[in-house]
Coordinates of C-alpha atoms in Angstrom, one line a residue:
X1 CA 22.2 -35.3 -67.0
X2 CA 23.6 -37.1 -69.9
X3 CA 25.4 -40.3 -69.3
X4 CA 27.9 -40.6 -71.8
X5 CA 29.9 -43.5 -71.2
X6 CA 28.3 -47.3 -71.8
X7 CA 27.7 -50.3 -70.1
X8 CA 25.7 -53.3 -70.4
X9 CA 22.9 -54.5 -68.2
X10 CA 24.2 -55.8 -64.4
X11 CA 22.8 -59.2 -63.3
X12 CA 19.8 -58.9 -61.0
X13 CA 18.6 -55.2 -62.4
X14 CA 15.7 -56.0 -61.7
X15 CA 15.5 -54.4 -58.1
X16 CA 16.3 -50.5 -58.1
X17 CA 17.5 -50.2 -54.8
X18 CA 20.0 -53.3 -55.5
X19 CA 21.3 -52.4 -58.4
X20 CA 25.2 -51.6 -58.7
X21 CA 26.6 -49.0 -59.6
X22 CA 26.6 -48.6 -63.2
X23 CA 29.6 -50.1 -65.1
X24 CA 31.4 -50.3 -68.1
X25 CA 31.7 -54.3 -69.2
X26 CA 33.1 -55.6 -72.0
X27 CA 33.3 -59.1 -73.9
X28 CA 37.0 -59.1 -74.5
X29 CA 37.7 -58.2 -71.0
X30 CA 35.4 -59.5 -68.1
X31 CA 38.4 -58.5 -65.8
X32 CA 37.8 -54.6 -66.1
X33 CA 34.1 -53.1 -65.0
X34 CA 35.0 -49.5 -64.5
X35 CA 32.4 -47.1 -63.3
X36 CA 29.8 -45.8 -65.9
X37 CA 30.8 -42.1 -65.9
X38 CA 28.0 -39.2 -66.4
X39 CA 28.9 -36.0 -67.6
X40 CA 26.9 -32.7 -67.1
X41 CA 27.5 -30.4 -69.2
X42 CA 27.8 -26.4 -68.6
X43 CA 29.6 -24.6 -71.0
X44 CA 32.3 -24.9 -73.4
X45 CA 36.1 -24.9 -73.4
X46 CA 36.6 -27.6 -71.3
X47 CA 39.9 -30.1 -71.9
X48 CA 39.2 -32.6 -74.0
X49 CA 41.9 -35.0 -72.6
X50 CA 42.1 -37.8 -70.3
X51 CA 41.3 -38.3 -67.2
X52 CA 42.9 -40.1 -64.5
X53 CA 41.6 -41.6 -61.7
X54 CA 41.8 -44.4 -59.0
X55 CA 38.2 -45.5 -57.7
X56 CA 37.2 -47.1 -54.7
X57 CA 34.4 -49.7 -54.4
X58 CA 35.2 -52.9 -52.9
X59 CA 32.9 -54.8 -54.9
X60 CA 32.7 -57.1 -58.3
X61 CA 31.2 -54.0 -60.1
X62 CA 32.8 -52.0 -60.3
X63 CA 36.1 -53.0 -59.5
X64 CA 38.7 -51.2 -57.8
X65 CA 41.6 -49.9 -59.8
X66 CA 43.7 -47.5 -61.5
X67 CA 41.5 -46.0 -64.5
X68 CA 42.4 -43.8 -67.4
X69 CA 38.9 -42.7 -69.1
X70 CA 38.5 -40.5 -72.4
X71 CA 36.8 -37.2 -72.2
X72 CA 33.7 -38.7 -72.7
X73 CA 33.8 -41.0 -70.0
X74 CA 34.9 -43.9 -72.2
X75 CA 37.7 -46.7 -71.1
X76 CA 40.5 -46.3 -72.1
X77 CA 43.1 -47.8 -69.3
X78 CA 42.6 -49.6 -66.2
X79 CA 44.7 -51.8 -63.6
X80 CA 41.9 -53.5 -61.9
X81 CA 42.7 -55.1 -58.4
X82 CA 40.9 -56.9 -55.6
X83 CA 39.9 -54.1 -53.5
X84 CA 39.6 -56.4 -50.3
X85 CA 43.7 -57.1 -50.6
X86 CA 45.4 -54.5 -47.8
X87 CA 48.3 -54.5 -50.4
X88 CA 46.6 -53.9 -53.7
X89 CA 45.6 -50.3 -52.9
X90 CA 46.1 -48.0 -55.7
X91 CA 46.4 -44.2 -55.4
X92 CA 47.2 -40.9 -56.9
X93 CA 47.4 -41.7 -60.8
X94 CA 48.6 -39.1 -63.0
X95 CA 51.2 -38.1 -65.9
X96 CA 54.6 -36.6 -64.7
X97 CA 58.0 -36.1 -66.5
X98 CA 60.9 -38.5 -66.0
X99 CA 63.9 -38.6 -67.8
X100 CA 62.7 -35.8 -70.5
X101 CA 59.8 -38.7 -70.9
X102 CA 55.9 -39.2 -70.0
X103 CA 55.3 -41.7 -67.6
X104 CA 52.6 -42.9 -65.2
X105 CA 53.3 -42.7 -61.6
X106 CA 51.1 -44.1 -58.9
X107 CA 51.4 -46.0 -55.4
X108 CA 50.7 -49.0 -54.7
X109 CA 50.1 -50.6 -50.9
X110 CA 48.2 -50.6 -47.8
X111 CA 45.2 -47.9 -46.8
X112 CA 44.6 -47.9 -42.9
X113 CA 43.7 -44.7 -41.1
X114 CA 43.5 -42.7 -43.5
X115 CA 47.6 -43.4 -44.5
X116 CA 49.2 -46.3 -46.4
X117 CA 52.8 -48.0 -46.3
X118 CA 53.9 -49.0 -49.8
X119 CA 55.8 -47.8 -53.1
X120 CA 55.4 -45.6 -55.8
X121 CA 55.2 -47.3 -59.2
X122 CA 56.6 -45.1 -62.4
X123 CA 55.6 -47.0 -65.9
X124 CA 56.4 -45.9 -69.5
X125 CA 53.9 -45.2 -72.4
X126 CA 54.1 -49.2 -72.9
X127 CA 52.7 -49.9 -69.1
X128 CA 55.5 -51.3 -68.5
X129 CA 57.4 -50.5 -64.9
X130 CA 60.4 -48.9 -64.9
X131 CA 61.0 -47.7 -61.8
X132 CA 59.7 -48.1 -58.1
X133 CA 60.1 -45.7 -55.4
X134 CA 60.1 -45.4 -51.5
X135 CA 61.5 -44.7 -48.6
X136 CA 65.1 -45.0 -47.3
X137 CA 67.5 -43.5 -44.7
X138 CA 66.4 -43.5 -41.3
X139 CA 63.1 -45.4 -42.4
X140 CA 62.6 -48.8 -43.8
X141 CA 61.5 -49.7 -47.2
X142 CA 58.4 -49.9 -48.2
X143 CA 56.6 -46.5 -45.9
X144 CA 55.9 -44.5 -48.6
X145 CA 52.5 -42.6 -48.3
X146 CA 50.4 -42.8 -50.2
X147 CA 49.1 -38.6 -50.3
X148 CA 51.3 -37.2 -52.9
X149 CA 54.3 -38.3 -55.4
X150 CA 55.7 -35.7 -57.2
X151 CA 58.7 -36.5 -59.6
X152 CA 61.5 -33.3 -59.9
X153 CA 63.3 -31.6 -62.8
X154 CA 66.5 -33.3 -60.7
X155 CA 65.2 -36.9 -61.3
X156 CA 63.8 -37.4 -58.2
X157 CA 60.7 -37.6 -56.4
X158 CA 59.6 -36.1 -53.3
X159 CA 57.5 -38.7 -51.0
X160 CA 55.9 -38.2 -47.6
X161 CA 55.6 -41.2 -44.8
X162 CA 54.1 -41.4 -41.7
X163 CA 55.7 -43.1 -38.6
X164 CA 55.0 -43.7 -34.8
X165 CA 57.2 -42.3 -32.7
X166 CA 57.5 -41.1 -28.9
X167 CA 56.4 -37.9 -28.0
X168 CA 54.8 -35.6 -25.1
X169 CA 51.4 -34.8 -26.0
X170 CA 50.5 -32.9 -22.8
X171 CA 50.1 -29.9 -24.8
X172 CA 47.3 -31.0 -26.3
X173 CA 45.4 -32.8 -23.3
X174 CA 46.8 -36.7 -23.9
X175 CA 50.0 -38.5 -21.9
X176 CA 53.2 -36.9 -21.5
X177 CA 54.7 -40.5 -22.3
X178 CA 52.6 -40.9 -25.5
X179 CA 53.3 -41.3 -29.1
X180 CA 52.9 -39.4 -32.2
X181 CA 52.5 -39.9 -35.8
X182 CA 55.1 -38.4 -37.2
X183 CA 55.1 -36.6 -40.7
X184 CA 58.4 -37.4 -42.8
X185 CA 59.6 -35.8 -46.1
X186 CA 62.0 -37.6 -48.1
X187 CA 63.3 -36.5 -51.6
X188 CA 64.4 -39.5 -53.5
X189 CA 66.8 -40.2 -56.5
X190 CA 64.9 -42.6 -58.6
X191 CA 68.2 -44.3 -59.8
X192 CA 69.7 -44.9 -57.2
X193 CA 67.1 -44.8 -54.2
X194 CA 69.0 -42.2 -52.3
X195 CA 67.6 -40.1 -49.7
X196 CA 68.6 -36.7 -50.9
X197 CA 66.5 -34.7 -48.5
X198 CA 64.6 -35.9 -45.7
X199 CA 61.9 -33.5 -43.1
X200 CA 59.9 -34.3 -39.7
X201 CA 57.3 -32.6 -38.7
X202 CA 58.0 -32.9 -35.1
X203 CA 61.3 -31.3 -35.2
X204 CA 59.4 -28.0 -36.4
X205 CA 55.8 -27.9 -35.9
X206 CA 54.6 -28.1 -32.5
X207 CA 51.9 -30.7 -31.5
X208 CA 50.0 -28.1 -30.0
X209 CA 49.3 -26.4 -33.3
X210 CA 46.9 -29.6 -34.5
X211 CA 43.4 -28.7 -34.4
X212 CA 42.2 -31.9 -33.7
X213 CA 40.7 -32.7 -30.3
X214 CA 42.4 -35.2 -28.5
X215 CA 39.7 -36.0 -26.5
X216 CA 37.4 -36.3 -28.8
X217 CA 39.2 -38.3 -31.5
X218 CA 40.2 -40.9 -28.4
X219 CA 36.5 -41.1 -27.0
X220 CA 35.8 -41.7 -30.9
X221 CA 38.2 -45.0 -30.8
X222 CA 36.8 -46.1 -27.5
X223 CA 33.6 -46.3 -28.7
X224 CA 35.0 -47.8 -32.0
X225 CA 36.7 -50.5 -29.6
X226 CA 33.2 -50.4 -27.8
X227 CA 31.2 -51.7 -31.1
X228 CA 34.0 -54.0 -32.3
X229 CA 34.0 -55.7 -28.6
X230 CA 37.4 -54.6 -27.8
X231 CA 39.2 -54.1 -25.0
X232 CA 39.7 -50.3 -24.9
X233 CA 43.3 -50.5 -24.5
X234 CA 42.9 -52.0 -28.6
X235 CA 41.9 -48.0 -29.7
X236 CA 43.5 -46.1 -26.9
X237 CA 44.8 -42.9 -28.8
X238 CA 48.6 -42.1 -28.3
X239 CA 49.6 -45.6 -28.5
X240 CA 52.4 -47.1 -30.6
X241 CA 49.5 -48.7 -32.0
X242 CA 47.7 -45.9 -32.5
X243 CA 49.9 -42.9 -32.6
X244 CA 48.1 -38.9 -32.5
X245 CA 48.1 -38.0 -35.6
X246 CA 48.5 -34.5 -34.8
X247 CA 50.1 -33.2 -38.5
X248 CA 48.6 -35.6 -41.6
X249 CA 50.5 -34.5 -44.1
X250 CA 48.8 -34.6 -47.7
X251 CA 50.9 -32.4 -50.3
X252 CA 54.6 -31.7 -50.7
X253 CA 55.6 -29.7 -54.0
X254 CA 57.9 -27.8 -55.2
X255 CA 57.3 -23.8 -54.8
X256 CA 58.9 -21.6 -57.6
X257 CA 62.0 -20.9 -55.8
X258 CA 63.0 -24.1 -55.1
X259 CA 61.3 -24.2 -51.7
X260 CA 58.8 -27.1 -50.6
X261 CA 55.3 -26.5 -50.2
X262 CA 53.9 -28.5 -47.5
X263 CA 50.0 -28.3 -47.0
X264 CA 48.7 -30.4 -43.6
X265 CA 45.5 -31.1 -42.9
X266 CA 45.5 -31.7 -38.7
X267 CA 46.8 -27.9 -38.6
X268 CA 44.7 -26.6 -41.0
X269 CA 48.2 -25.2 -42.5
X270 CA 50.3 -24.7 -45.4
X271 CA 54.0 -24.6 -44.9
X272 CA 57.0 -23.3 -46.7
X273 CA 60.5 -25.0 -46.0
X274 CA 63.7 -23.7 -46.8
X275 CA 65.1 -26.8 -49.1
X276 CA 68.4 -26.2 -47.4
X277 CA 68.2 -26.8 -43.7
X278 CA 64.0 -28.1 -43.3
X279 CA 63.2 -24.6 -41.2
X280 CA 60.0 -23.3 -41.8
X281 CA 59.7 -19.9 -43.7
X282 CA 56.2 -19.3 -43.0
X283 CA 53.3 -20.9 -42.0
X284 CA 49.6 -20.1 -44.0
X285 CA 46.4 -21.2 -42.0
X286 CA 45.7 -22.4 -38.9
X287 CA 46.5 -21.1 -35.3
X288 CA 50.0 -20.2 -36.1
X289 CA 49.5 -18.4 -39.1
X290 CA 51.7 -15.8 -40.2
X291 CA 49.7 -14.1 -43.1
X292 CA 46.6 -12.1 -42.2
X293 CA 43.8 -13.7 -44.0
X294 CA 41.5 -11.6 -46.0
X295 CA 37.5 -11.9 -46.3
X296 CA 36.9 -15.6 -47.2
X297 CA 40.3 -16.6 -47.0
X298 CA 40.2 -19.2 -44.3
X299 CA 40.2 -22.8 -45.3
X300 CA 40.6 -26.0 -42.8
X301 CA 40.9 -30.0 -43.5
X302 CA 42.3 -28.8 -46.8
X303 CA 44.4 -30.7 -49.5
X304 CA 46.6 -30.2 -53.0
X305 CA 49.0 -26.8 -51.7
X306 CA 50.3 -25.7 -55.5
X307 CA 51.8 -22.9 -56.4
X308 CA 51.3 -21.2 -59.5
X309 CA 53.4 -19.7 -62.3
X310 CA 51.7 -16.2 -61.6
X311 CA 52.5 -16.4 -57.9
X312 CA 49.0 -17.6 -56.6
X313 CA 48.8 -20.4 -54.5
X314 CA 45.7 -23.1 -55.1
X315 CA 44.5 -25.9 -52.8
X316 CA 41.4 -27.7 -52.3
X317 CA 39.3 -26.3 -49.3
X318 CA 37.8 -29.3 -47.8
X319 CA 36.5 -27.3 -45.2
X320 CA 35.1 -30.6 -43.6
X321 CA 36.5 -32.8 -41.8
X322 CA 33.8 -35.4 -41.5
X323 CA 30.2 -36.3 -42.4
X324 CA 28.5 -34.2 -40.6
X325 CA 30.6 -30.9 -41.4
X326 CA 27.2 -28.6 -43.0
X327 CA 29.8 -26.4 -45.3
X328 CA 30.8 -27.1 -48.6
X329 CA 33.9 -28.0 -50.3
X330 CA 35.5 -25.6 -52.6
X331 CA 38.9 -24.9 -55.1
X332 CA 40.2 -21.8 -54.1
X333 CA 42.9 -19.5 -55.2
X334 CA 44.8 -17.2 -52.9
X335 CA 46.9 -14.1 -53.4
X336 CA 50.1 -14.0 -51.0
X337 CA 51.8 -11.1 -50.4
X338 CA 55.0 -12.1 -48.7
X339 CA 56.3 -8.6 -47.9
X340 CA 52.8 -7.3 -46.3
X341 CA 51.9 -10.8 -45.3
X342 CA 48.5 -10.6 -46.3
X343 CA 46.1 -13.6 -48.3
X344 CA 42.9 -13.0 -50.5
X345 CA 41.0 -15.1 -52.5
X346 CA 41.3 -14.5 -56.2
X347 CA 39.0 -17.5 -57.0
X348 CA 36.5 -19.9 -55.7
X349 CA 35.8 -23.1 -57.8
X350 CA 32.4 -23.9 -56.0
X351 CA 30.2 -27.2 -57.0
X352 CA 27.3 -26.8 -58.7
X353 CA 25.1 -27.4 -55.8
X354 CA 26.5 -28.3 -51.8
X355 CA 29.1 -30.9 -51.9
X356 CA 30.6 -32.0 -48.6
X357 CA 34.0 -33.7 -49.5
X358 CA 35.1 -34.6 -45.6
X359 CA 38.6 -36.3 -46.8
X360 CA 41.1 -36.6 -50.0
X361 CA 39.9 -34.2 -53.1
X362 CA 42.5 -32.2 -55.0
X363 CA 42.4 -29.0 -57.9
X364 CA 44.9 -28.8 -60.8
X365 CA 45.5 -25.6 -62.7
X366 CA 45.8 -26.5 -66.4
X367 CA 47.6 -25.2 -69.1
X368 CA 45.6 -22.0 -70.2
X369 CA 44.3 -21.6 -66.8
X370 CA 41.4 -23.7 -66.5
X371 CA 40.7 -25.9 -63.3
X372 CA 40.1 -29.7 -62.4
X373 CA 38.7 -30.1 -59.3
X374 CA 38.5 -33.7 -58.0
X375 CA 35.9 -34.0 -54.9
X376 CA 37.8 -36.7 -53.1
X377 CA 35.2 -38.3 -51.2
X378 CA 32.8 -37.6 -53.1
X379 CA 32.6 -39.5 -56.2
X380 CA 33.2 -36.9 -58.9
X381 CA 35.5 -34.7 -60.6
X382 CA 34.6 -30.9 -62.2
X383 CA 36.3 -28.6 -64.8
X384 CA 35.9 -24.8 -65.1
X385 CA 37.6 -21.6 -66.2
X386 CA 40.7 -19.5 -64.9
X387 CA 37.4 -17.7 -63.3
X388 CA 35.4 -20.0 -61.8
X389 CA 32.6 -20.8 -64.0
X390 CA 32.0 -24.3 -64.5
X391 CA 32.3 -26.4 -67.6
X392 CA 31.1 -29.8 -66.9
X393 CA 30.6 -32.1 -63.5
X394 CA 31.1 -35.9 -63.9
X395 CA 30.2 -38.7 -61.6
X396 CA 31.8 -41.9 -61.2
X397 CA 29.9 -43.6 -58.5
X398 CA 27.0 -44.4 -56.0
X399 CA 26.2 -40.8 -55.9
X400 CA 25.3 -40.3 -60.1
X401 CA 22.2 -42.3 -58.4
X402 CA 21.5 -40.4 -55.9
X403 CA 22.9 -38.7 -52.3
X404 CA 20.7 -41.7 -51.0
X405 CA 23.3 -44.8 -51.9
X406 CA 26.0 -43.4 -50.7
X407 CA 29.3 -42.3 -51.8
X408 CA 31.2 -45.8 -53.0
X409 CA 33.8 -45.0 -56.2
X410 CA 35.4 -42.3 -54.4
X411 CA 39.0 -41.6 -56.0
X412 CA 41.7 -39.6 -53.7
X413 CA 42.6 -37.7 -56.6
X414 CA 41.4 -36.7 -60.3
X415 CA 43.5 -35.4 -63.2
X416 CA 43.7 -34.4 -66.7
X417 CA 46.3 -34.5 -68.8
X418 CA 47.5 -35.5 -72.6
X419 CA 48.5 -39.3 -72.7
X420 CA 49.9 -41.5 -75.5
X421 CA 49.8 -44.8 -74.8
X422 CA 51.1 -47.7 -76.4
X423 CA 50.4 -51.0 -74.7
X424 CA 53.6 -53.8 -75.0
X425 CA 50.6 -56.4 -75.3
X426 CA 48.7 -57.5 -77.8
X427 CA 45.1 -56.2 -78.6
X428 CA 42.2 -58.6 -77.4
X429 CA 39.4 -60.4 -79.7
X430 CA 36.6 -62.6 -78.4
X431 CA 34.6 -63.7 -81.2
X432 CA 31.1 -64.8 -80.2
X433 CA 29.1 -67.0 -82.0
X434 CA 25.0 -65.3 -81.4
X435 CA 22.0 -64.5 -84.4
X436 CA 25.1 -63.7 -86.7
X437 CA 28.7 -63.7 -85.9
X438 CA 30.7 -61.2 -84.1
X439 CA 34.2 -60.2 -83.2
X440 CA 34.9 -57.8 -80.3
X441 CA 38.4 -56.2 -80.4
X442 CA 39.4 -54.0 -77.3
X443 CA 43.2 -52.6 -76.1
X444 CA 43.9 -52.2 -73.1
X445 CA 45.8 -48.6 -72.6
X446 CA 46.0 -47.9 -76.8
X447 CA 45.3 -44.1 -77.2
X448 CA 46.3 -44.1 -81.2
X449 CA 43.8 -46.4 -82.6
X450 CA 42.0 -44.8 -85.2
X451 CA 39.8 -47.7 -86.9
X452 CA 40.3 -51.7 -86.7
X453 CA 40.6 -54.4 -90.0
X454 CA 38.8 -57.8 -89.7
X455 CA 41.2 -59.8 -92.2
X456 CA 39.2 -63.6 -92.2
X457 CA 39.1 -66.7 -94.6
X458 CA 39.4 -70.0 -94.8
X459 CA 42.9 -70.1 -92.8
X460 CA 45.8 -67.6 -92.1
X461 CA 47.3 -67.7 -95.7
X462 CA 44.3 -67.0 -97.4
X463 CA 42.7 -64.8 -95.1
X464 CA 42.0 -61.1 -96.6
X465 CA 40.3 -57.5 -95.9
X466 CA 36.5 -58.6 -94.7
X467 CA 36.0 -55.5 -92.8
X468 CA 37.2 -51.8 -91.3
X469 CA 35.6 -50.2 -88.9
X470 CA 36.1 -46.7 -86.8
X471 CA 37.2 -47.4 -83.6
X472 CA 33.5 -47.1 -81.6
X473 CA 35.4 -47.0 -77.6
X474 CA 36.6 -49.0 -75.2
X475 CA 35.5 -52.6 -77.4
X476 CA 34.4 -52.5 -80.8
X477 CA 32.2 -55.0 -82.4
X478 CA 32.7 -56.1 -86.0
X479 CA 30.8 -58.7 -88.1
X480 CA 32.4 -62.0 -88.9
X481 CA 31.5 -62.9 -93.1
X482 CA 29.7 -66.5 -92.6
X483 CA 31.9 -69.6 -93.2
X484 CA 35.1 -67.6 -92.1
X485 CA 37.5 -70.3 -90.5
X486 CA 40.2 -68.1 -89.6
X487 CA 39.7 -64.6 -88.0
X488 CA 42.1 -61.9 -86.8
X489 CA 42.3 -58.4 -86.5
X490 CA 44.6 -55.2 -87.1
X491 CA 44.7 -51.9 -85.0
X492 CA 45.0 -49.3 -87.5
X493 CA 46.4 -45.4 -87.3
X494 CA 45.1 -42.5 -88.1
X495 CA 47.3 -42.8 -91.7
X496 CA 46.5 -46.7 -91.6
X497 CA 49.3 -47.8 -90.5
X498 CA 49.0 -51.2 -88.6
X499 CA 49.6 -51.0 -84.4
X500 CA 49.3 -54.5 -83.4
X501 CA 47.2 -57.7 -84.2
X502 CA 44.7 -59.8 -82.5
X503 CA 44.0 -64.0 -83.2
X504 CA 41.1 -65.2 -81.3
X505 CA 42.1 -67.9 -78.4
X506 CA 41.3 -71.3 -80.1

């Protein structure tokens, strides 16, 4: 395995089984100690853009945060937060189209059980917010989920929530006065903030179609409550509190007809809704199926329903649905035929070796066919072609270490994309006084930089050229000529035009 993204030596190394996971650090920014991401190569023809992540670790290093990292592993963006705030959450980063523009959309709130109450953030190529979305009508602000944002050709963005509400759960062996999480849709005009479209599961999936055990799932919170030394009554499943969560909804997209594709992970189903009046067209999966599924078409606890421009539908096949699930996750593509009803597999996108992603994980077709698949709980992301051969698997946490420590830096989602960004602040300089002199220049978010120009001298007026240097990654490092008062530095283009300018503090 080749590890091709750098970092400096953590504090207290000295002890294997302590160490943290490896990290990017940097001089200019102390703030930001992304993962250390390894790469193993396969073959060739992978995407040699970005990738976009939002890593989990709930620790000093690395940090928690939204992280944009170059082909190579390499920094290149990242919102870091604290990790321990319920409100500082950050999920589902990716490039979308708004307003015939790039942008960066990603929510931002609370994580509990598996769902999250908050907003969607949309910022321009600057990283500077434009726009935040979430939920309205018949729900209060601030519920928007945190599973899946996806921004329309119509300027607005379809959302999902999740929200307690009273139901019969007899069906299912729990309390005929109980309540259930319900599953909401909402389509929203980023504008404006109005709901244009809005779903519930409960009006048209029955709870009896979840295939999660009730019994089990409430002698799981008892014992929870047990451990915690709880009353009982603090866990008891079907609660306000603690509504069944009998649907978990986890992708809505558009299908190529205008449609939504709904995939949910309690019913172990995929769901096509008529845009027009919320009725369901036909249900894929689970125990209400309505296509006949062919040899190896099955999939359960699954995630990311897309459809393709050929027709083919992709998802991610968790096929686990917790820790000690024994099958492996897998990509998969399916064939539908809607007239004879019928789904086969086309293409599995299997990890190099058993990987057991029991939540979150996604797969993105890319343009040319090719495949990301992003393992979710597992912390790592994999490429490979239109027919399943892999191109490279990269690891971004505990696990580049070894199954033994665990799976900390997992990231609900990974993408790649093409990004060009162009930060609204200034670049960063830190110049360190060691053996010789040295200036460290990083920018946060700058895709364009091509090389960097130490200008230094006496003092501003008669400072000139002392130095350019290529641009080495995240931070560069550039010596300072001896006796140089004054120091700044210019990010240069690729035809040398100057992007922005750094002055050391002081």
């Amino acid at each position: 395995m080749a590890s091709l993204a750098s970092c400096r030596p953590a504090d207290g190394a000295d002890d294997e089984d302590k160490l943290p996971v490896p990290h990017q650090s940097f001089v200019t920014r102390p703030d930001l100690a992304p993962p250390e991401v390894s790469i193993t190569r396969h073959g060739d023809g992978a995407s040699e853009h970005h990738v976009f992540l939002t890593p989990k670790f709930r620790t000093d290093t690395p940090v928690d945060g939204a992280v944009i990292v170059a082909a190579d592993g390499q920094l290149v963006w990242m919102r870091a937060v604290d990790g321990d705030e319920p409100g500082n959450n950050l999920f589902d980063l990716r490039v979308q189209e708004y307003l015939g523009e790039p942008v960066l959309t990603m929510y931002e709130g609370t994580n509990e059980r598996g769902r999250g109450n908050g907003e969607v953030l949309i910022l321009d190529e600057t990283y500077t917010e434009i726009a935040r979305v979430t939920t309205g009508g018949s729900l209060p602000p601030g519920h928007a989920d945190f599973h899946d944002t996806a921004i329309t050709g119509d300027g607005t963005m379809l959302i999902a929530a999740y929200e307690p509400v009273p139901a019969d759960l007899s069906s299912v062996g729990g309390p005929a006065d109980a309540y259930a999480e319900d599953a909401v849709i909402q389509e929203i005009d980023i504008a404006t903030g109005e709901v244009r479209f809005e779903w519930s599961a409960l009006d048209h999936v029955p709870v009896a179609e979840t295939m999660v055990d009730f019994q089990e799932k409430k002698a799981e919170l008892e014992e929870e409550a047990e451990e915690a030394e709880k009353d009982e009554e603090f866990n008891e499943l079907g609660t306000e509190e603690k509504p069944f969560d009998y649907f978990h909804i986890n992708s809505v997209t558009e299908d190529g007809d205008g449609a939504l594709l709904v995939s949910a992970r309690h019913t172990n189903a995929v769901y096509k809704l008529d845009r027009d009046t919320g009725r369901v067209v036909w249900t894929l999966g689970g125990s209400a199926s309505d296509f006949e599924l062919g040899e190896g078409a099955e999939f359960t606890w699954q995630h990311d329903a897309q459809r393709s421009a050929d027709g083919t539908l992709t998802l991610l096949d968790n096929h686990a649905h917790g820790a000690d699930d024994d099958e492996s996750s897998r990509g998969l593509r399916l064939a539908l035929d809607e007239s004879a009803m019928t789904a086969e597999v086309v293409t599995e996108y299997l990890p190099p070796e058993e990987r057991i992603a029991g939540s979150q994980a996604n797969a993105q077709e890319l343009p040319g066919g090719n495949m990301l698949i992003g393992w979710g709980q597992k912390p790592f992301y994999s490429e490979y072609t239109r027919d399943g051969e892999i191109l490279y698997d990269a690891c971004h946490g505990d696990a580049c270490r070894g199954e033994e420590f665990g799976g900390g830096g997992a990231s609900y989602r990974a993408y790649t994309f093409e990004w060009e960004g162009r930060p609204a602040a200034p670049p960063d300089v830190v110049v360190q006084d060691d053996d010789e002199r040295t200036a460290y220049v990083s920018w946060n978010g700058a895709t364009e930089v091509a090389q960097w120009r130490l200008l230094a001298g006496e003092d501003e007026s008669g400072a000139t050229e002392a130095a350019v240097v290529d641009r080495e990654s995240f931070e560069t490092a550039i010596p300072v000529p001896e006796g140089a008062l004054y120091v700044s530095v210019e990010a240069l283009g690729v035809d040398g035009e100057v992007l922005g300018t750094a002055t050391p503090d002081g």
